[in-house]
Coordinates of N, CA and C in Angstrom, one line a residue:
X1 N 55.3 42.8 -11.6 CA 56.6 43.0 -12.3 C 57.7 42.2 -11.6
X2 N 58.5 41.8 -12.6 CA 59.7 41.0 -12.0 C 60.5 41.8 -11.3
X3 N 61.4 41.4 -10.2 CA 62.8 41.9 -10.0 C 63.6 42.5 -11.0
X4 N 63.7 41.4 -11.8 CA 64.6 41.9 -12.8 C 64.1 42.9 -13.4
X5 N 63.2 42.9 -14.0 CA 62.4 44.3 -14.3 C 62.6 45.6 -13.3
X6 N 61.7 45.3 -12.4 CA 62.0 46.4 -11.5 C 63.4 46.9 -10.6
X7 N 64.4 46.3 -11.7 CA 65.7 46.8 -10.7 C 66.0 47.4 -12.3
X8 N 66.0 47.0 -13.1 CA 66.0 47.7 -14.2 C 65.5 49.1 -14.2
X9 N 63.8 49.2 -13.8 CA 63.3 50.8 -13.9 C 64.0 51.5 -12.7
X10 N 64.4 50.7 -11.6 CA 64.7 51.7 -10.8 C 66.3 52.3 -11.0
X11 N 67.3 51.4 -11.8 CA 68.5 51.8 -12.1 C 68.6 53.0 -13.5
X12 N 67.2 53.3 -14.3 CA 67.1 53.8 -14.8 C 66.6 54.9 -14.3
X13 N 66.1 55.0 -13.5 CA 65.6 56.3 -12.7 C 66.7 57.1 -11.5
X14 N 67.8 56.1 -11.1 CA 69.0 56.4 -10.2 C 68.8 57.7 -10.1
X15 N 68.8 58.7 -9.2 CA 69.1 60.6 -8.9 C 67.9 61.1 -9.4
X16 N 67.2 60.8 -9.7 CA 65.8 61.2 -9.6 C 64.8 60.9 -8.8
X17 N 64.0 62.5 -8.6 CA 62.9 62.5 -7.5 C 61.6 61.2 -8.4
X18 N 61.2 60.6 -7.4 CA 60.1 59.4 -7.3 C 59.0 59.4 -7.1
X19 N 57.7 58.7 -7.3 CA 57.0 58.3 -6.3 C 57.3 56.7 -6.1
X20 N 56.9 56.1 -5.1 CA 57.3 54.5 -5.0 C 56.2 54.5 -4.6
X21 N 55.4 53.3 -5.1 CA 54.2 52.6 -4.5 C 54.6 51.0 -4.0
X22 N 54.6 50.7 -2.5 CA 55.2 49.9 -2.0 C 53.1 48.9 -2.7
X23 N 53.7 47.4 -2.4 CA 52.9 46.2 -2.3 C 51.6 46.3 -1.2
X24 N 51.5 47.4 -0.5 CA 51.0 47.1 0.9 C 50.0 48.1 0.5
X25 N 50.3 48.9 -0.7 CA 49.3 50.3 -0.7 C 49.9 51.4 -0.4
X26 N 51.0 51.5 0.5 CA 51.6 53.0 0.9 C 52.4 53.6 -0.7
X27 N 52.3 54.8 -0.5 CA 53.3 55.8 -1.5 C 53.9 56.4 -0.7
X28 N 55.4 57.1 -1.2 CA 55.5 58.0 -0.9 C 56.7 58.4 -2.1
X29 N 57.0 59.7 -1.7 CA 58.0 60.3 -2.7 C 59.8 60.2 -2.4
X30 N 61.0 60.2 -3.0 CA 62.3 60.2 -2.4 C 62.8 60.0 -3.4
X31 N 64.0 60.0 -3.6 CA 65.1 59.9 -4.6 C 65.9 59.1 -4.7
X32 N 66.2 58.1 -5.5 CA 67.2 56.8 -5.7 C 67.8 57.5 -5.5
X33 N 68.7 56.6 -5.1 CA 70.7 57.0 -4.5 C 70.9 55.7 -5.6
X34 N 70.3 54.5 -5.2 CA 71.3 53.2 -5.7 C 70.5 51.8 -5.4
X35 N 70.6 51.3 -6.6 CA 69.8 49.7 -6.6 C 71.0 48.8 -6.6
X36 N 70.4 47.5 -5.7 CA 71.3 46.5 -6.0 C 70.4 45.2 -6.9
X37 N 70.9 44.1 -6.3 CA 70.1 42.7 -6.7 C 68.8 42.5 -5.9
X38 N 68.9 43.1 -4.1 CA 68.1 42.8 -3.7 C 66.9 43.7 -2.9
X39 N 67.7 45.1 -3.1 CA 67.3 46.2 -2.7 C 67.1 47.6 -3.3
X40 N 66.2 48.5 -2.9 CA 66.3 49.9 -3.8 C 66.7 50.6 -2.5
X41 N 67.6 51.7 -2.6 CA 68.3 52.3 -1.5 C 67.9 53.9 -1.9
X42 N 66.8 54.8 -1.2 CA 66.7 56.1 -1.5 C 67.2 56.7 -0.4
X43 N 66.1 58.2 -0.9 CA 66.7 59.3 0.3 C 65.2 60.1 0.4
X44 N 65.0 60.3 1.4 CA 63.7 61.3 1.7 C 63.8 62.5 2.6
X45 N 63.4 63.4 2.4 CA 63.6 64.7 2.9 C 62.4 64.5 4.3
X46 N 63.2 65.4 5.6 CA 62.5 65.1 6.6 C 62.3 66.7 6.9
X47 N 60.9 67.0 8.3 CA 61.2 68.0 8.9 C 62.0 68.4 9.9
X48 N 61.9 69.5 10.8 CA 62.8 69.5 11.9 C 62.2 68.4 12.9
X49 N 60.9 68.2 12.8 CA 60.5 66.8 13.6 C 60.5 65.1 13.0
X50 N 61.3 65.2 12.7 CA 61.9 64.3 11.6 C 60.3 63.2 10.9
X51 N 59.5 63.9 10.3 CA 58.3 63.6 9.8 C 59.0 63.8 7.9
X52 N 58.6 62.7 7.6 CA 58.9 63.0 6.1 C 57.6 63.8 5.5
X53 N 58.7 64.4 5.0 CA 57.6 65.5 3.6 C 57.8 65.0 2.5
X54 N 57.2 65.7 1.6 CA 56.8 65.2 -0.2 C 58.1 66.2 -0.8
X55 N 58.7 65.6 -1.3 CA 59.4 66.0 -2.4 C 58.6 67.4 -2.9
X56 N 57.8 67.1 -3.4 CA 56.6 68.2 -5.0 C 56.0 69.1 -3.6
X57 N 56.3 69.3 -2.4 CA 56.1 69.8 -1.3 C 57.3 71.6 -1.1
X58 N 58.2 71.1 -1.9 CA 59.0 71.6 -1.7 C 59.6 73.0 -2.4
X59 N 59.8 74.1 -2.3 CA 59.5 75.1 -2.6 C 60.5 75.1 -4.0
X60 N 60.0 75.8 -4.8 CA 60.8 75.6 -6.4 C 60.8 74.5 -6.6
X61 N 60.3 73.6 -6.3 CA 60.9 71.9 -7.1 C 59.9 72.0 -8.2
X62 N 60.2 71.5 -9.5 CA 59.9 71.2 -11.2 C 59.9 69.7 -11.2
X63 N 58.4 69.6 -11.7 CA 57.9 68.4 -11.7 C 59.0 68.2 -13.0
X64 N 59.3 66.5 -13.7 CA 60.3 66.2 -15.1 C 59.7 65.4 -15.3
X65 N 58.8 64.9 -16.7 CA 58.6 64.3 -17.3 C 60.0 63.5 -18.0
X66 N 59.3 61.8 -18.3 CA 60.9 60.7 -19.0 C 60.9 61.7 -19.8
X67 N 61.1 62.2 -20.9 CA 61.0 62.7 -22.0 C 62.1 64.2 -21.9
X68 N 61.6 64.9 -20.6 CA 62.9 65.9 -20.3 C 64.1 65.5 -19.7
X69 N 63.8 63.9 -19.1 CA 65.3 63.6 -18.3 C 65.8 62.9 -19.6
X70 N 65.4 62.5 -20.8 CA 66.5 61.6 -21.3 C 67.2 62.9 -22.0
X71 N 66.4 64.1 -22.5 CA 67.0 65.2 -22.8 C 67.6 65.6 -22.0
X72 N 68.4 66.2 -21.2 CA 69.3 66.1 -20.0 C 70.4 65.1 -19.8
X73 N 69.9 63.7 -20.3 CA 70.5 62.9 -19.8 C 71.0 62.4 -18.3
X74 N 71.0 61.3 -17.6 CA 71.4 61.1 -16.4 C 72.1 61.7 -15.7
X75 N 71.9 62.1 -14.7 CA 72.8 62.9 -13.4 C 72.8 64.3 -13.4
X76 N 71.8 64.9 -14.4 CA 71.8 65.9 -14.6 C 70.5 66.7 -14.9
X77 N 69.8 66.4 -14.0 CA 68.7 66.9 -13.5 C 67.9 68.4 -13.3
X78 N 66.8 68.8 -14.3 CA 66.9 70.5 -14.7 C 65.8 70.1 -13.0
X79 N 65.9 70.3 -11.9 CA 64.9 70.2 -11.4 C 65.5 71.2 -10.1
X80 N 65.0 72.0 -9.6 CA 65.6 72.4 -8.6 C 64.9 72.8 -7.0
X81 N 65.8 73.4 -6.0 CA 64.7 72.9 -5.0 C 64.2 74.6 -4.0
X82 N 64.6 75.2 -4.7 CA 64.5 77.0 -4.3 C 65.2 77.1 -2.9
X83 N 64.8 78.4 -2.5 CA 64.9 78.8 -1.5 C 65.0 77.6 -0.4
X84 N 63.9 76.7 0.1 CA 63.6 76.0 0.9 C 64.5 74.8 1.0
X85 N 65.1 74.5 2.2 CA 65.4 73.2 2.0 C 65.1 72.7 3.4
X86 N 65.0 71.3 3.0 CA 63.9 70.4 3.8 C 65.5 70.3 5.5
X87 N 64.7 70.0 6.2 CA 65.5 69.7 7.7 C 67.0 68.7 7.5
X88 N 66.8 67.9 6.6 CA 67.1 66.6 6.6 C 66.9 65.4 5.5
X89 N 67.9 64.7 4.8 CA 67.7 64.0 4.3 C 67.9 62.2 5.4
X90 N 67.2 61.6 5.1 CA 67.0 60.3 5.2 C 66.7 58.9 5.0
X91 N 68.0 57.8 4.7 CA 67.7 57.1 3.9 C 67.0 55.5 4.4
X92 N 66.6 55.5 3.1 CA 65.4 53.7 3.8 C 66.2 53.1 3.0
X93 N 65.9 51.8 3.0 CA 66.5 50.4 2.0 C 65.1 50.0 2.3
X94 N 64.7 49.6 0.6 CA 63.4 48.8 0.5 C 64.0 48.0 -0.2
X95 N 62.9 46.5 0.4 CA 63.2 44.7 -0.8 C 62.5 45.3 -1.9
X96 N 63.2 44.9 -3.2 CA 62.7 45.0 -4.4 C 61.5 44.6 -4.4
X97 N 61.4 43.0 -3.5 CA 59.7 42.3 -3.7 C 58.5 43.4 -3.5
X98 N 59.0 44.5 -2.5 CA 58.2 45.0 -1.6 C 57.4 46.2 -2.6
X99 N 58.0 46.7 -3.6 CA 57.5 47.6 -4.3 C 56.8 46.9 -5.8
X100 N 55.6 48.0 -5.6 CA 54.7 47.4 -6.8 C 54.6 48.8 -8.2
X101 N 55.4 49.7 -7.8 CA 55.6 50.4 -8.9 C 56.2 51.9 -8.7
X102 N 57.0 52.4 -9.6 CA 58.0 53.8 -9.7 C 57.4 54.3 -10.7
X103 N 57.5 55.8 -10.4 CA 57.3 57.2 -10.9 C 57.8 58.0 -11.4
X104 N 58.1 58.5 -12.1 CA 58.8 59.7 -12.3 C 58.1 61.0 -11.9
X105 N 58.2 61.9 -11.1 CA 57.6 63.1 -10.2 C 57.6 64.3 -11.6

């Protein structure tokens, strides 16, 4: 997938929980904050031992199909996170080159 493409799916997914499958084989789960030209900028939920956890780990969280978020519309998210909240959020910057595909959780 191109850049241009994939800054496209990731600006359409902006505030929603992910999975990201990097180039190298790793996944993991986190939430766009914000894409630029040359990077995707998320956020991932940590422990008290700052070990990242899974999003869909997380007590009350609702899996969203595309189809419920464009019902909703952007920024407005039926997804919530219960009782539980994680230690910690934490953010990465990944190169756009570096990812080989996005999810919707």
């Amino acid at each position: 997938m191109s850049n241009e493409n994939m800054m496209s799916l990731c600006q359409r997914y902006t505030n929603y929980p992910v999975k990201v499958s990097l180039a190298n084989g790793e996944e993991f789960e986190s939430v766009i904050e914000y894409v630029d030209q040359e990077n995707l900028h998320v956020l991932y939920p940590v422990d008290q031992s700052e070990y990242p956890m899974q999003i869909t780990q997380l007590e009350g969280f609702q899996s969203m199909n595309e189809n419920e978020a464009h019902r909703y519309g952007y920024g407005y998210p039926p997804y919530g996170y219960g009782g539980f909240r994680p230690y910690g959020w934490r953010r990465w910057v990944l190169p756009l080159t570096a990812l080989a595909a996005i999810a919707l959780l």
